[in-house]
Amino acid sequence: MADLPAGVRHIPMCLSWDEQRALLSDIRSVVKHAPLYTPTMPRTGKPMSVRMTNCGALGWVTDQSGGYRYQSSHPVTGQAWPKMPQRLLDLWQEFANYPLPPEACLINFYTGSAKMGLHQDKDEDNFEAPVLSISLGDDCLFRIGGTNRNEPTQSIKLHSGDVLLLQGESRLAYHGVDRIYPDTSTLLSKGGRINLTLRRVTKADEVSDLELAKQH
Ligand code: MD3
Ligand code: FE
């Protein structure tokens, strides 16, 4: 099997079954307050097949008129996003190797037919911080390439409990989800896949923020 692109760290079966159950329970409480909604593409208004919500200070949203962006409130309810569960802050602390806590957790929900086209994550102001992704539920085929769309890509299967850390060169790599493998996990009673992506959105103030954070 080929090496993953530089900066990609895949930790298969990182979370135990009990940790996955506990995370799922956290996500269920988030979704009670901030329901999954169907995002739409900028300009065309075409609905995405993945449903989304967020927790944390900021959430990633998209709709026809406003386009891709981060905002502090749910686009349908207008309410502030629920707080980031402690368990997610702990996972970031353990794996991200970054002195400031995550500001956003995007929650993606995939049914058996949902997918996500090849794209770059570049709506953040901070590309220095890593992105931490956690997979729950059914397996998926994940694809990642280089920082130009025309570069070759490679595919890996992600399973429930896998953690993926993207930093350095891979932070701006093209990536997507080609397919879900239905009925490959019993974590979600009705099936499907949940992906959590933890991110820093705002720029760290050059010296002071990072130096201050290290002292804590
Ligand atoms: C590689 N989500 O929400 S997670 C997304 O499985 C997104 O739901 C996919 O792409 C999902 O933007 C993939 C893995 C991931 C997340 C962020 C990345 C891979 C990444 C950022 C840069 C490069
Ligand atoms: Fe992405």
Coordinates of C-alpha atoms and ligand atoms in Angstrom, one line a residue:
M1 CA 0.0 0.0 0.0
A2 CA 1.3 3.4 -0.9
D3 CA 2.3 5.9 1.8
L4 CA -0.3 8.6 2.6
P5 CA 0.6 12.1 1.5
A6 CA 3.1 13.9 3.8
G7 CA 1.3 15.3 6.8
V8 CA -1.6 12.8 6.9
R9 CA -1.7 10.6 10.0
H10 CA -4.3 7.8 9.9
I11 CA -4.9 6.1 13.3
P12 CA -7.1 3.0 12.6
M13 CA -9.3 1.8 15.5
C14 CA -8.2 4.7 17.6
L15 CA -11.4 4.8 19.7
S16 CA -12.7 1.8 21.6
W17 CA -16.3 0.7 21.2
D18 CA -17.2 2.4 24.5
E19 CA -15.5 5.6 23.5
Q20 CA -17.4 5.5 20.2
R21 CA -20.7 5.0 22.1
A22 CA -19.9 7.9 24.4
L23 CA -19.0 10.2 21.6
L24 CA -22.2 9.2 19.8
S25 CA -24.2 10.1 22.9
D26 CA -22.5 13.5 23.0
I27 CA -23.4 14.0 19.3
R28 CA -27.0 13.1 19.9
S29 CA -27.4 15.8 22.5
V30 CA -25.8 18.3 20.1
V31 CA -28.2 17.3 17.4
K32 CA -31.2 17.7 19.7
H33 CA -30.3 21.4 20.1
A34 CA -28.8 22.0 16.7
P35 CA -30.7 19.7 14.2
L36 CA -29.0 18.4 11.1
Y37 CA -29.9 20.5 8.1
T38 CA -29.4 20.1 4.3
P39 CA -26.7 22.5 3.1
T40 CA -26.9 24.0 -0.4
M41 CA -24.2 24.9 -2.8
P42 CA -23.2 28.6 -3.4
R43 CA -24.9 30.2 -6.5
T44 CA -26.6 27.0 -7.8
G45 CA -28.5 26.2 -4.6
K46 CA -28.0 22.5 -5.3
P47 CA -28.5 20.5 -2.1
M48 CA -25.6 18.4 -0.8
S49 CA -26.3 14.8 -0.1
V50 CA -24.6 15.1 3.3
R51 CA -26.6 16.6 6.2
M52 CA -24.7 18.8 8.7
T53 CA -24.6 20.6 12.0
N54 CA -21.9 22.0 14.2
C55 CA -20.8 22.5 17.8
G56 CA -18.3 24.9 19.2
A57 CA -17.9 28.6 19.0
L58 CA -18.1 28.6 15.1
G59 CA -19.7 26.3 12.6
W60 CA -19.2 25.8 8.9
V61 CA -22.3 26.4 6.8
T62 CA -23.2 26.9 3.1
D63 CA -26.3 28.1 1.3
Q64 CA -27.1 29.5 -2.1
S65 CA -26.9 33.2 -1.2
G66 CA -24.2 33.3 1.5
G67 CA -21.8 30.6 0.2
Y68 CA -19.2 28.8 2.2
R69 CA -18.5 30.4 5.6
Y70 CA -18.1 30.1 9.3
Q71 CA -20.7 31.6 11.6
S72 CA -21.6 31.5 15.3
S73 CA -25.3 30.5 14.8
H74 CA -27.3 27.7 13.3
P75 CA -28.6 28.8 9.8
V76 CA -32.1 27.4 10.5
T77 CA -32.8 27.9 14.2
G78 CA -30.7 31.1 14.5
Q79 CA -29.4 29.7 17.9
A80 CA -25.8 29.7 19.0
W81 CA -24.1 26.3 18.3
P82 CA -24.0 24.0 21.3
K83 CA -20.8 23.9 23.3
M84 CA -18.0 21.5 22.1
P85 CA -18.3 18.3 24.2
Q86 CA -15.3 17.8 26.6
R87 CA -14.6 14.5 25.0
L88 CA -13.8 16.2 21.7
L89 CA -11.6 18.9 23.4
D90 CA -9.7 16.0 25.1
L91 CA -9.2 14.2 21.7
W92 CA -7.8 17.4 20.2
Q93 CA -5.5 17.9 23.2
E94 CA -4.3 14.3 22.8
F95 CA -3.6 14.2 19.1
A96 CA -3.5 17.7 17.5
N97 CA -0.2 18.8 19.0
Y98 CA -1.5 22.4 18.8
P99 CA -1.5 24.8 21.8
L100 CA -5.0 26.3 21.3
P101 CA -8.4 24.5 21.5
P102 CA -10.5 23.7 18.4
E103 CA -13.1 26.5 17.6
A104 CA -15.3 24.4 15.3
C105 CA -16.6 20.9 15.1
L106 CA -18.5 20.1 11.8
I107 CA -20.8 17.1 12.1
N108 CA -21.4 15.4 8.8
F109 CA -24.1 12.7 8.5
Y110 CA -24.0 10.4 5.5
T111 CA -26.8 8.0 4.5
G112 CA -25.9 5.0 2.3
S113 CA -26.0 7.1 -0.9
A114 CA -24.4 10.3 0.3
K115 CA -21.0 11.4 -0.9
M116 CA -18.7 14.4 -0.9
G117 CA -17.0 15.6 -4.0
L118 CA -13.2 16.3 -4.2
H119 CA -12.6 19.7 -2.5
Q120 CA -10.1 21.7 -0.5
D121 CA -10.8 23.0 3.0
K122 CA -9.8 26.7 2.7
D123 CA -12.6 28.7 4.4
E124 CA -10.5 29.0 7.6
D125 CA -8.1 31.9 8.2
N126 CA -5.7 29.5 10.0
F127 CA -3.9 26.8 8.0
E128 CA -1.2 26.3 10.6
A129 CA -3.4 24.3 12.9
P130 CA -4.2 20.7 12.0
V131 CA -7.6 19.3 11.2
L132 CA -8.7 16.3 13.2
S133 CA -11.4 14.0 11.8
I134 CA -13.2 11.2 13.6
S135 CA -15.3 8.5 11.8
L136 CA -18.3 6.8 13.4
G137 CA -20.7 4.2 11.9
D138 CA -20.5 2.7 8.4
D139 CA -17.2 2.4 6.5
C140 CA -16.5 4.9 3.7
L141 CA -14.0 5.2 0.8
F142 CA -12.0 8.3 1.4
R143 CA -9.9 9.9 -1.3
I144 CA -7.0 12.3 -0.9
G145 CA -4.6 13.9 -3.5
G146 CA -2.3 16.8 -3.6
T147 CA -2.8 20.6 -3.4
N148 CA -3.7 20.8 -7.1
R149 CA -6.9 19.2 -8.3
N150 CA -5.0 17.4 -11.2
E151 CA -2.5 15.6 -8.9
P152 CA -3.0 11.8 -8.5
T153 CA -5.2 10.7 -5.6
Q154 CA -5.2 7.6 -3.4
S155 CA -8.1 6.0 -1.6
I156 CA -8.3 4.6 1.8
K157 CA -11.2 3.0 3.7
L158 CA -12.2 4.7 6.9
H159 CA -13.8 2.6 9.7
S160 CA -15.8 3.5 12.8
G161 CA -13.4 4.7 15.5
D162 CA -10.6 5.8 13.1
V163 CA -9.0 9.2 13.6
L164 CA -7.3 11.1 10.8
L165 CA -5.0 14.0 11.4
L166 CA -4.2 16.5 8.6
Q167 CA -1.4 18.9 9.0
G168 CA 1.4 20.6 7.2
E169 CA 1.5 19.9 3.5
S170 CA -1.7 17.9 3.6
R171 CA -3.8 20.7 5.2
L172 CA -4.7 22.0 1.7
A173 CA -4.9 18.7 0.0
Y174 CA -7.9 17.8 -2.2
H175 CA -10.1 15.2 -0.6
G176 CA -13.5 13.7 -0.7
V177 CA -15.8 10.8 0.2
D178 CA -16.6 8.6 -2.8
R179 CA -18.9 6.1 -1.2
I180 CA -20.4 4.7 2.0
Y181 CA -20.5 1.0 2.6
P182 CA -24.0 0.4 4.1
D183 CA -24.4 -2.1 6.9
T184 CA -20.7 -2.3 7.8
S185 CA -21.2 -1.1 11.4
T186 CA -23.8 -1.5 14.1
L187 CA -22.9 1.7 16.0
L188 CA -25.8 3.7 14.5
S189 CA -29.0 1.7 14.9
K190 CA -30.4 3.0 11.6
G191 CA -27.1 2.8 9.8
G192 CA -25.1 5.6 8.1
R193 CA -21.9 7.4 8.8
I194 CA -21.0 10.4 11.0
N195 CA -17.8 12.3 10.5
L196 CA -16.6 14.9 13.0
T197 CA -14.0 17.5 11.9
L198 CA -12.3 19.6 14.5
R199 CA -10.7 22.8 13.4
R200 CA -9.2 26.1 14.3
V201 CA -10.8 28.9 12.2
T202 CA -9.2 32.1 13.3
K203 CA -5.5 33.1 13.0
A204 CA -3.4 32.7 16.1
D205 CA -2.0 36.1 17.0
E206 CA 1.6 35.7 15.8
V207 CA 3.5 35.4 19.0
S208 CA 1.4 36.2 22.0
D209 CA -1.5 33.7 21.7
L210 CA 0.8 30.7 21.1
E211 CA 3.3 31.7 23.8
L212 CA 0.5 32.3 26.3
A213 CA -1.1 29.0 25.5
K214 CA 2.1 27.1 26.0
Q215 CA 2.4 28.4 29.6
H216 CA -1.0 26.7 30.5
Ligands
MD3_1 C1 -7.9 16.5 4.2 N1 -15.2 15.7 5.4 O1 -16.1 18.1 6.1 S1 -13.0 14.0 6.8 C2 -15.2 18.1 5.3 O2 -15.5 12.3 5.9 C3 -14.7 16.8 4.8 O3 -16.9 13.9 6.1 C4 -14.9 14.4 5.0 O4 -13.9 16.7 3.9 C5 -15.8 13.4 5.7 O5 -14.6 19.1 4.8 C6 -13.5 14.0 5.2 C7 -11.2 14.0 6.6 C8 -10.6 15.3 6.2 C9 -11.0 16.4 6.8 C10 -10.4 17.6 6.5 C11 -9.3 17.6 5.6 C12 -9.6 15.3 5.3 C13 -9.0 16.4 5.0 C14 -8.7 18.8 5.3 C15 -7.6 18.8 4.5 C16 -7.2 17.6 3.9
FE2 FE -13.1 18.6 3.6

